[in-house]
XYZ file of C-alpha atoms in Angstrom:
624
model
C -19.593 54.806 -21.276
C -20.693 51.527 -23.232
C -20.916 53.822 -26.759
C -17.508 55.102 -25.818
C -16.124 51.539 -25.402
C -17.879 50.180 -28.615
C -16.499 53.336 -30.567
C -13.035 52.633 -29.371
C -13.257 48.536 -30.067
C -14.436 50.047 -33.698
C -11.928 52.149 -33.922
C -9.560 49.650 -33.526
C -10.435 47.132 -35.827
C -10.680 49.629 -38.625
C -6.914 50.701 -37.632
C -5.600 47.289 -37.873
C -4.674 47.459 -41.544
C -3.575 50.767 -41.563
C -1.295 49.527 -38.600
C -0.440 46.352 -40.436
C 0.994 48.636 -43.353
C 2.557 51.149 -41.393
C 4.630 47.960 -39.689
C 5.489 46.056 -42.850
C 7.054 49.777 -43.975
C 9.045 50.317 -40.209
C 10.349 46.715 -41.221
C 11.805 47.872 -44.173
C 12.724 51.498 -43.513
C 14.607 50.857 -40.113
C 15.124 47.014 -39.662
C 13.555 44.238 -37.433
C 14.851 45.889 -34.175
C 12.050 48.394 -34.334
C 9.742 45.940 -34.782
C 6.407 45.499 -32.326
C 6.314 42.136 -30.308
C 3.626 39.710 -30.476
C 1.471 39.428 -27.793
C 3.401 35.937 -26.886
C 6.549 37.905 -27.130
C 5.350 40.743 -25.421
C 3.602 38.691 -22.462
C 5.598 35.954 -21.429
C 3.778 33.599 -19.047
C 5.562 30.821 -17.209
C 3.628 28.142 -14.980
C 4.374 25.159 -12.809
C 2.136 23.181 -10.188
C 3.482 23.141 -6.793
C 1.470 19.961 -5.676
C 3.253 19.495 -1.833
C 1.881 23.244 -0.967
C -1.657 22.845 -3.167
C -1.147 25.748 -5.443
C -0.408 26.397 -9.462
C 2.414 29.575 -9.829
C 1.908 31.808 -12.807
C 4.791 33.894 -13.464
C 4.182 36.972 -16.144
C 7.296 38.521 -17.858
C 6.217 41.726 -19.227
C 7.625 43.805 -22.437
C 8.937 47.429 -21.193
C 6.052 49.961 -20.796
C 3.624 47.095 -20.778
C 0.605 46.629 -18.393
C -1.878 44.175 -17.576
C -5.167 44.934 -16.627
C -5.900 43.689 -12.643
C -9.856 43.203 -13.818
C -9.160 41.097 -16.893
C -7.419 38.331 -15.261
C -9.672 35.041 -15.135
C -8.576 31.474 -13.740
C -10.440 27.822 -14.454
C -9.005 24.833 -13.916
C -10.738 21.983 -15.222
C -10.056 17.982 -16.029
C -9.432 16.583 -19.323
C -12.620 16.208 -20.021
C -13.892 20.005 -19.220
C -15.268 19.097 -15.764
C -14.859 22.302 -13.727
C -12.828 21.453 -10.477
C -11.987 25.627 -9.740
C -13.002 28.760 -10.794
C -10.680 30.621 -8.050
C -13.542 32.964 -7.790
C -12.230 33.481 -3.918
C -9.028 34.395 -5.366
C -7.593 38.305 -4.633
C -5.431 39.616 -6.763
C -2.572 41.612 -5.632
C -2.687 45.534 -5.268
C -1.546 47.142 -8.470
C -1.031 50.582 -9.605
C -3.810 53.051 -10.465
C -4.070 54.111 -13.722
C -6.942 56.434 -15.977
C -7.467 54.354 -19.170
C -9.158 55.296 -22.162
C -11.513 52.477 -22.323
C -12.012 51.262 -18.975
C -11.360 54.187 -16.931
C -10.026 54.022 -13.344
C -8.257 50.454 -13.085
C -5.433 48.774 -11.610
C -2.589 47.338 -13.654
C 0.831 45.510 -13.275
C 3.922 46.507 -14.858
C 7.455 44.884 -15.364
C 6.558 41.380 -13.701
C 3.433 39.821 -11.656
C 4.135 36.380 -9.769
C 1.168 34.628 -8.943
C 0.088 31.550 -6.429
C -3.293 30.229 -7.067
C -4.557 28.289 -3.930
C -6.236 24.595 -4.537
C -8.630 23.254 -2.029
C -7.176 19.787 -2.799
C -4.811 18.421 -5.124
C -6.650 17.173 -8.144
C -6.086 13.161 -8.845
C -6.527 13.608 -12.605
C -4.543 15.397 -15.757
C -5.654 18.830 -15.346
C -5.980 21.987 -17.493
C -5.719 25.698 -16.382
C -7.092 28.161 -18.774
C -5.741 31.771 -17.980
C -7.154 35.000 -19.456
C -5.446 38.418 -19.415
C -4.952 41.376 -21.533
C -2.110 44.019 -21.547
C -1.287 47.173 -23.466
C 1.974 48.485 -24.640
C 1.450 52.657 -23.189
C 0.849 54.714 -25.476
C 1.534 52.428 -28.366
C -0.720 49.282 -28.969
C -3.321 47.415 -27.132
C -3.436 43.444 -27.282
C -7.184 41.594 -27.609
C -7.929 39.517 -24.825
C -5.581 36.602 -24.400
C -6.472 32.872 -23.503
C -3.691 30.430 -22.776
C -4.351 26.545 -21.885
C -1.542 24.978 -19.418
C -1.998 21.093 -18.952
C -0.602 19.157 -15.887
C -0.370 15.750 -15.200
C -1.877 14.189 -12.026
C 0.795 14.083 -9.207
C 2.057 10.681 -8.898
C 2.938 9.284 -5.239
C 6.429 9.287 -4.467
C 7.779 5.516 -4.614
C 8.609 4.046 -1.561
C 10.171 0.891 -0.278
C 7.727 -1.117 1.394
C 10.028 -0.604 4.574
C 9.902 2.966 4.207
C 6.181 3.062 5.308
C 5.144 -0.316 6.992
C 1.814 0.659 7.993
C 0.584 2.298 4.565
C 1.937 0.677 1.624
C 2.428 3.113 -1.632
C 1.935 1.217 -4.878
C 4.798 1.643 -7.496
C 5.972 0.015 -10.490
C 6.840 -3.412 -8.492
C 4.001 -3.062 -6.136
C 2.485 -6.460 -4.665
C -0.877 -6.904 -5.974
C -2.013 -7.734 -2.434
C -0.243 -4.739 -1.314
C -2.479 -2.660 -3.436
C -5.382 -4.060 -2.211
C -4.373 -3.389 1.304
C -3.637 0.128 0.432
C -5.322 3.135 2.319
C -4.234 5.379 -0.571
C -7.436 5.716 -3.465
C -4.326 7.600 -6.023
C -1.833 4.572 -5.320
C -4.747 2.263 -6.873
C -4.616 4.871 -9.720
C -0.946 4.751 -9.902
C -0.582 0.699 -9.808
C -3.255 0.542 -12.421
C -1.579 3.048 -15.016
C 1.658 0.390 -15.067
C 0.029 -2.718 -15.383
C -1.820 -4.392 -18.654
C -5.682 -4.596 -19.198
C -5.890 -8.658 -17.670
C -3.919 -7.414 -14.528
C -6.303 -4.363 -13.962
C -9.579 -6.621 -14.561
C -8.485 -9.096 -12.025
C -7.937 -6.605 -9.467
C -11.148 -4.683 -9.929
C -13.135 -8.266 -9.391
C -11.228 -9.142 -6.482
C -11.720 -5.476 -5.427
C -15.541 -6.284 -6.045
C -15.310 -9.220 -3.637
C -14.236 -6.848 -0.649
C -17.016 -4.713 -1.706
C -19.497 -7.543 -1.316
C -18.924 -7.515 2.323
C -19.599 -3.281 3.163
C -22.875 -3.007 5.014
C -24.257 -0.737 1.549
C -24.262 -4.160 -0.288
C -26.391 -5.827 2.407
C -29.818 -4.742 1.771
C -29.439 -6.768 -1.583
C -29.361 -10.052 0.059
C -33.058 -10.067 1.304
C -33.713 -8.779 -2.123
C -32.401 -11.525 -3.739
C -34.021 -14.170 -1.089
C -37.697 -12.726 -1.813
C -36.817 -13.018 -5.968
C -35.961 -17.013 -5.258
C -38.817 -17.248 -2.333
C -41.144 -16.070 -5.279
C -40.572 -19.413 -6.893
C -43.051 -22.031 -6.625
C -40.061 -24.968 -6.043
C -37.022 -23.244 -5.336
C -34.022 -25.423 -5.782
C -30.285 -25.051 -5.567
C -30.145 -25.036 -9.479
C -33.257 -22.810 -9.785
C -31.422 -20.424 -7.118
C -28.067 -20.160 -9.066
C -30.014 -19.006 -12.076
C -31.718 -16.481 -10.688
C -28.501 -15.666 -8.709
C -26.636 -15.253 -11.621
C -29.733 -13.086 -13.616
C -29.824 -10.692 -10.908
C -25.983 -10.324 -10.747
C -25.768 -9.879 -14.571
C -28.661 -7.162 -13.727
C -26.307 -5.682 -11.129
C -23.671 -5.452 -13.621
C -25.245 -3.479 -16.267
C -25.614 -0.266 -14.484
C -21.863 -0.948 -13.200
C -21.011 -1.523 -16.935
C -22.742 1.794 -17.966
C -21.354 3.964 -15.323
C -17.677 2.663 -16.310
C -18.562 4.138 -19.714
C -20.019 7.662 -18.588
C -17.064 8.290 -15.981
C -14.693 7.284 -19.010
C -16.157 9.730 -21.306
C -17.199 12.540 -18.697
C -14.478 12.354 -15.836
C -14.994 11.890 -12.024
C -16.691 14.944 -12.121
C -19.190 12.948 -12.919
C -20.806 12.408 -8.938
C -22.997 8.923 -9.515
C -23.063 8.142 -6.051
C -24.791 11.647 -5.579
C -26.957 11.835 -8.783
C -28.577 8.657 -7.411
C -29.780 10.106 -4.066
C -31.959 12.868 -6.354
C -35.261 12.628 -5.005
C -37.131 11.456 -8.427
C -34.394 8.384 -8.482
C -35.334 7.410 -4.734
C -38.893 7.956 -5.274
C -39.139 5.797 -8.782
C -37.139 3.020 -6.686
C -39.685 3.266 -3.667
C -42.612 2.655 -6.059
C -40.867 -0.152 -8.041
C -40.188 -1.978 -4.813
C -43.789 -1.271 -3.323
C -45.293 -2.798 -6.163
C -42.943 -6.065 -5.536
C -43.753 -6.279 -2.353
C -47.474 -6.264 -3.003
C -47.189 -8.993 -5.539
C -45.559 -10.984 -2.654
C -48.855 -10.538 -0.897
C -50.747 -11.791 -3.850
C -52.739 -9.080 -4.444
C -51.504 -9.256 -8.557
C -49.413 -11.433 -10.566
C -46.258 -9.795 -12.159
C -45.664 -10.799 -15.721
C -44.012 -9.723 -18.809
C -46.382 -7.623 -20.978
C -48.740 -9.518 -23.517
C -46.561 -8.656 -26.558
C -43.631 -10.382 -25.181
C -45.494 -13.179 -23.517
C -46.794 -13.992 -26.993
C -43.489 -13.820 -28.647
C -42.063 -15.999 -25.651
C -44.917 -18.415 -25.764
C -43.026 -21.721 -25.697
C -42.152 -24.462 -23.095
C -39.975 -22.582 -20.494
C -41.723 -19.112 -20.749
C -42.445 -19.201 -17.125
C -38.772 -19.400 -16.399
C -37.709 -16.632 -18.919
C -40.045 -14.496 -17.641
C -38.613 -14.953 -13.986
C -34.881 -14.736 -15.357
C -36.013 -11.344 -16.896
C -37.653 -10.116 -13.716
C -34.105 -11.121 -11.599
C -32.212 -9.073 -14.084
C -34.360 -6.361 -13.644
C -34.307 -6.474 -9.937
C -30.566 -6.570 -9.972
C -30.153 -3.448 -12.109
C -32.740 -1.384 -10.007
C -30.744 -2.571 -6.929
C -27.365 -1.691 -7.939
C -28.783 1.834 -8.912
C -30.545 2.430 -5.314
C -28.265 0.330 -3.323
C -24.655 1.316 -4.214
C -21.432 -0.170 -2.434
C -19.694 1.933 0.106
C -16.958 4.035 -1.165
C -13.623 2.434 -0.352
C -10.296 3.195 -1.367
C -10.329 0.302 -4.153
C -13.718 2.076 -5.836
C -12.421 5.436 -5.561
C -8.886 4.359 -7.107
C -11.163 2.506 -9.923
C -13.121 5.807 -10.770
C -10.044 8.014 -10.608
C -8.386 5.306 -13.100
C -11.181 5.227 -15.310
C -11.770 8.513 -15.340
C -8.402 9.617 -16.124
C -8.305 6.845 -19.012
C -10.947 8.275 -20.803
C -11.307 4.728 -22.371
C -14.799 3.767 -23.005
C -14.034 0.152 -23.350
C -11.464 -0.153 -20.500
C -14.026 1.694 -18.262
C -16.759 -0.633 -18.963
C -14.688 -3.808 -18.760
C -13.106 -2.616 -15.249
C -16.199 -1.582 -13.642
C -18.019 -5.075 -15.173
C -15.498 -7.218 -13.399
C -15.827 -5.396 -10.338
C -19.685 -5.908 -10.399
C -19.180 -9.634 -11.059
C -16.774 -9.889 -8.232
C -19.039 -7.789 -6.083
C -21.998 -10.585 -7.427
C -19.945 -13.961 -6.426
C -20.847 -14.175 -2.579
C -24.814 -13.537 -3.775
C -24.624 -16.382 -6.029
C -23.290 -18.492 -3.628
C -25.919 -17.254 -1.153
C -29.048 -17.321 -3.766
C -27.487 -21.203 -4.281
C -27.659 -22.403 -1.071
C -30.606 -20.346 -0.024
C -32.759 -22.177 -2.832
C -31.959 -25.531 -1.766
C -32.772 -24.523 1.965
C -36.293 -23.168 1.369
C -39.409 -25.018 1.900
C -41.505 -26.366 -1.316
C -44.407 -25.215 -2.279
C -47.167 -25.107 0.447
C -48.746 -22.828 3.628
C -45.323 -22.631 4.726
C -44.028 -20.752 1.230
C -46.804 -18.446 1.450
C -46.083 -17.051 4.803
C -42.219 -16.867 3.472
C -43.442 -14.946 0.598
C -45.298 -12.723 2.839
C -42.226 -12.068 5.077
C -39.923 -11.055 1.947
C -43.157 -8.850 0.941
C -42.886 -7.240 4.398
C -39.211 -6.938 4.008
C -39.360 -5.387 0.710
C -41.423 -2.918 2.088
C -38.846 -2.142 4.909
C -36.012 -1.385 2.144
C -38.898 1.055 0.344
C -39.137 2.957 3.847
C -35.119 2.904 4.153
C -34.979 4.485 0.618
C -37.624 6.962 1.542
C -35.420 7.832 4.936
C -33.304 9.686 2.796
C -35.506 12.452 1.901
C -38.176 12.470 4.621
C -37.679 13.300 8.314
C -36.932 10.868 10.734
C -40.424 11.353 12.466
C -42.124 9.904 9.600
C -39.907 6.998 8.927
C -40.434 5.992 12.457
C -44.276 6.166 12.226
C -43.968 4.504 8.578
C -41.970 1.756 10.154
C -44.247 0.987 13.113
C -47.268 1.027 10.523
C -45.758 -2.040 8.827
C -44.843 -3.791 12.146
C -48.569 -3.396 12.998
C -50.002 -4.300 9.975
C -47.678 -7.393 9.748
C -48.180 -8.371 13.289
C -51.763 -8.669 12.960
C -51.412 -10.080 9.171
C -49.654 -13.216 11.352
C -52.439 -13.544 13.706
C -51.701 -11.158 16.859
C -55.765 -11.189 17.367
C -56.640 -14.145 16.525
C -57.160 -17.176 18.913
C -54.262 -18.947 20.435
C -53.768 -22.133 19.139
C -51.376 -24.967 20.571
C -47.782 -25.380 19.649
C -45.837 -23.593 16.879
C -49.055 -21.728 16.741
C -48.812 -20.391 19.918
C -45.540 -18.940 19.354
C -46.359 -17.599 16.170
C -49.252 -15.857 17.644
C -46.737 -14.620 20.600
C -44.500 -13.096 18.142
C -47.103 -11.766 16.006
C -48.235 -10.016 19.294
C -44.983 -8.549 20.194
C -44.811 -7.148 16.651
C -48.066 -5.405 16.496
C -47.636 -3.895 20.249
C -43.981 -2.827 19.227
C -45.565 -1.589 16.233
C -48.065 0.470 17.899
C -45.829 2.058 20.546
C -43.723 3.503 17.613
C -46.435 4.964 15.822
C -47.092 6.505 19.280
C -43.698 7.749 19.621
C -43.811 9.148 15.716
C -47.034 11.229 16.560
C -45.056 12.479 20.013
C -42.011 13.431 17.721
C -39.987 10.799 18.464
C -37.317 9.468 15.720
C -35.295 6.448 16.996
C -36.766 3.136 16.384
C -34.525 1.621 19.489
C -36.412 4.414 21.910
C -39.441 5.546 20.300
C -41.250 6.757 23.671
C -38.380 9.273 24.272
C -40.098 12.560 23.669
C -42.403 11.502 26.627
C -39.525 10.753 28.751
C -36.824 13.687 28.100
C -37.148 17.482 28.153
C -38.772 19.004 25.193
C -35.507 20.877 24.452
C -33.308 17.523 24.500
C -35.920 16.265 21.738
C -35.887 18.961 19.842
C -32.001 19.185 19.583
C -32.277 15.225 18.415
C -34.871 15.981 16.073
C -32.591 18.401 13.930
C -29.329 15.759 13.796
C -28.229 17.972 11.050
C -27.411 21.071 13.214
C -26.256 18.949 16.253
C -22.681 18.890 17.078
C -21.406 15.236 18.186
C -19.231 15.424 20.992
C -15.817 17.110 19.927
C -17.167 17.398 16.271
C -18.952 20.293 15.105
C -21.679 20.023 12.554
C -21.544 22.170 9.589
C -24.064 22.515 7.173
C -23.582 24.564 3.548
C -20.728 25.910 1.871
C -20.393 29.412 3.643
C -20.287 27.809 6.876
C -17.586 25.550 6.198
C -15.458 28.276 4.631
C -15.800 30.275 7.872
C -15.256 27.103 9.959
C -11.902 27.005 8.022
C -11.137 30.497 8.158
C -11.604 30.397 11.937
C -9.129 27.332 12.199
C -6.440 29.120 10.106
C -6.817 32.110 12.057
C -6.193 29.939 15.212
C -3.654 27.972 14.076
C -5.112 25.000 14.112
C -5.016 21.880 11.761
C -8.401 20.654 10.519
C -10.373 17.013 9.816
C -13.582 17.507 8.171
C -15.879 14.581 8.060
C -17.880 14.991 4.436
C -21.301 12.651 5.644
C -24.947 12.237 4.570
C -27.466 10.580 6.258
C -28.261 8.577 3.781
C -24.656 7.103 3.681
C -24.429 3.656 5.446
C -20.801 3.453 5.684
C -20.975 7.027 7.160
C -22.691 5.807 9.985
C -20.439 3.090 10.614
C -17.398 5.146 10.393
C -18.726 7.434 13.095
C -19.661 4.948 15.479
C -16.599 2.530 14.875
C -13.861 4.947 14.725
C -14.443 8.827 14.966
C -16.143 8.197 18.269
C -13.124 6.137 19.532
C -11.673 7.207 22.720
C -8.034 6.602 21.538
C -8.697 8.241 18.002
C -10.090 11.359 19.946
C -6.948 11.538 21.829
C -4.785 11.384 19.135
C -6.649 13.974 17.306
C -6.567 16.855 20.121
C -5.315 20.176 19.091
C -7.320 19.406 16.068
C -10.600 21.065 15.010
C -13.277 18.766 13.985
C -16.310 19.473 11.351
C -18.953 17.021 10.089
C -19.934 18.523 6.608
C -23.521 17.269 6.236
C -24.373 17.086 2.481
C -27.746 14.839 3.246
C -29.891 17.153 1.534
C -29.454 17.122 -2.371
C -29.230 20.519 -3.562
C -26.997 22.991 -5.468
C -24.548 23.812 -2.468
C -23.926 20.140 -1.761
C -22.867 19.642 -5.248
C -21.183 22.621 -4.869
C -19.021 21.653 -1.915
C -18.443 18.072 -3.544
C -17.170 19.592 -6.829
C -14.682 21.886 -4.692
C -13.679 19.617 -2.683
C -13.106 16.708 -5.323
C -15.102 14.427 -3.404
C -15.847 11.071 -5.481
C -18.359 9.811 -2.787
C -18.717 9.309 0.949
C -17.762 8.589 3.238
C -14.875 10.849 2.584
C -12.196 12.589 5.611
C -9.929 15.066 4.448
C -6.984 16.617 6.530
C -5.557 20.191 6.711
C -2.831 21.931 7.584
C -3.032 25.059 10.045
C -3.098 27.193 6.969
C -5.923 25.587 5.484
C -3.754 23.621 2.770
C -4.879 20.058 2.320
C -2.611 17.526 3.580
C -1.147 15.256 0.623
C -1.978 11.663 0.465
C -4.122 11.856 3.308
C -7.660 11.266 2.446
C -9.458 8.515 4.009
C -12.405 7.305 1.611
C -14.667 4.581 2.823
C -14.597 2.893 6.380
C -11.249 2.421 8.383
C -11.199 0.852 11.983
C -9.793 2.695 14.807
C -6.148 1.087 15.214
C -5.671 1.509 11.068
C -6.729 4.898 11.534
C -4.380 5.904 13.729
C -1.627 4.407 12.007
C -2.709 6.573 9.132
C -2.554 9.367 11.239
C 0.907 8.477 12.288
C 2.222 7.710 8.667
C 0.176 10.409 6.480
C -0.767 13.002 8.784
C 1.186 14.256 11.516
C 4.468 14.262 9.639
C 3.101 17.235 7.775
C 1.946 19.093 10.916
């Protein structure tokens, strides 16, 4: 069969000059009315984007006696940087007319006209390009070579509404107020607002957005890290705390600026939040925090390499080393303690990805990181003046922050190890720290007796956590739960990835999600999908405060509620995030009973119960 195909192809190539000569002679003898059409004349492709119904429309107008091969169609949707958004592998072409072809054998073909509607899993938030591949033949006359067409689509723009049109969810427009944009739930509204503003206003918006990000739970671990750096100084003061805090924040800004460059160059498909959860990145960060914590216990002293110390050997050398160390710690913290995804951060990523301007991307994310660092600088300045001067108390504080850094290391490690092992590590840390504080020493008087009591409690509770971990427990607040509950219940709680949460059904894997959506589509029920991961702090906050709220659940009666667990870092999780265009976590996506995503309804980041209900009323319910 393959030899026959090659022979036909070679014969076609060999006959091209003959055909061209004969074609030219035919034009001279019979006129242009007998000229065979070009491929673009024979196959006219008309396209349109129906964003409201989440589909791309293709209409093929065909020349008389021309047919298109069904099996030669291929469709690929990418952003302007080449990142694949959808390959439409699940799309089924309509039934064609059976034909026995000399080259391909028994095939299905289309005559006269063909209309297709390519369904989209979600409305793209950036400019896109659709690549369409097809091949056609004029029966008994000519076969055209495989053809590729590139069709460009602009990102859908939110409808411009007056503030009175949607009081609960303001939508950005050309004259949108700066603070209304900051208060918006819609990430696309930030993108639209920034497209119509000067670079100065954009940088200002990013700076203020960074201030808001500083108070999200994902940034809180930076506080003890910065405190540990300041506590490591011999004579901490307000001035020294300010300088070290600024160095730390500039270190934080470095990865953000680099991220702005990368997202501008490679587009929204570059999911940095997901990439930084790779085991190699997490383990590297854990090792760094362990080394830093051990230096707090006085096991060794971290300093610059010899060749750098020789070059910097002058007054103020130690300060230079401390500033460099603070900057390095800031950069590491930014990589491993990333902020929660909120509408403004998602809007920033959308804007930077769509702009394709590396300078704009770098300046925008730099402003965001500096805004996020302002509260840290204020805290570091105050913390430096409040810490005691050198002495025994200072050594105790250094050891305390050493324990805190070990706790941060375990918190990071929890993303790739079991909850049971995490519980055991926390217990071991508390028990050792309790003994180090003097749990086994003779009781003194006054503060010494109080210190021994605290140390004894820490050591005992750490021991209980170790016992709980050895018996299969995973909850630090109830470490002995396996010993007090039936084995079946404990086994279910030890497997949170497959455990349903009230009305929320947990789904793991792309295939399971597609089956769940198909079942809801067959039942004619709307769907809310919660994309979450165990390593996402904001996901847990959203679940505890909003998604389990009685008023919210009552409002969503009749919905199928799915929790898609993408905790495990693998190709399947990456495919899910790419298919549904998930920029980061947490992300809530609403679907109609026909499994089409409801436009402008996504929730990115945390949202309180009352505001979530307002969002349902304004953005979701009108489409159902």
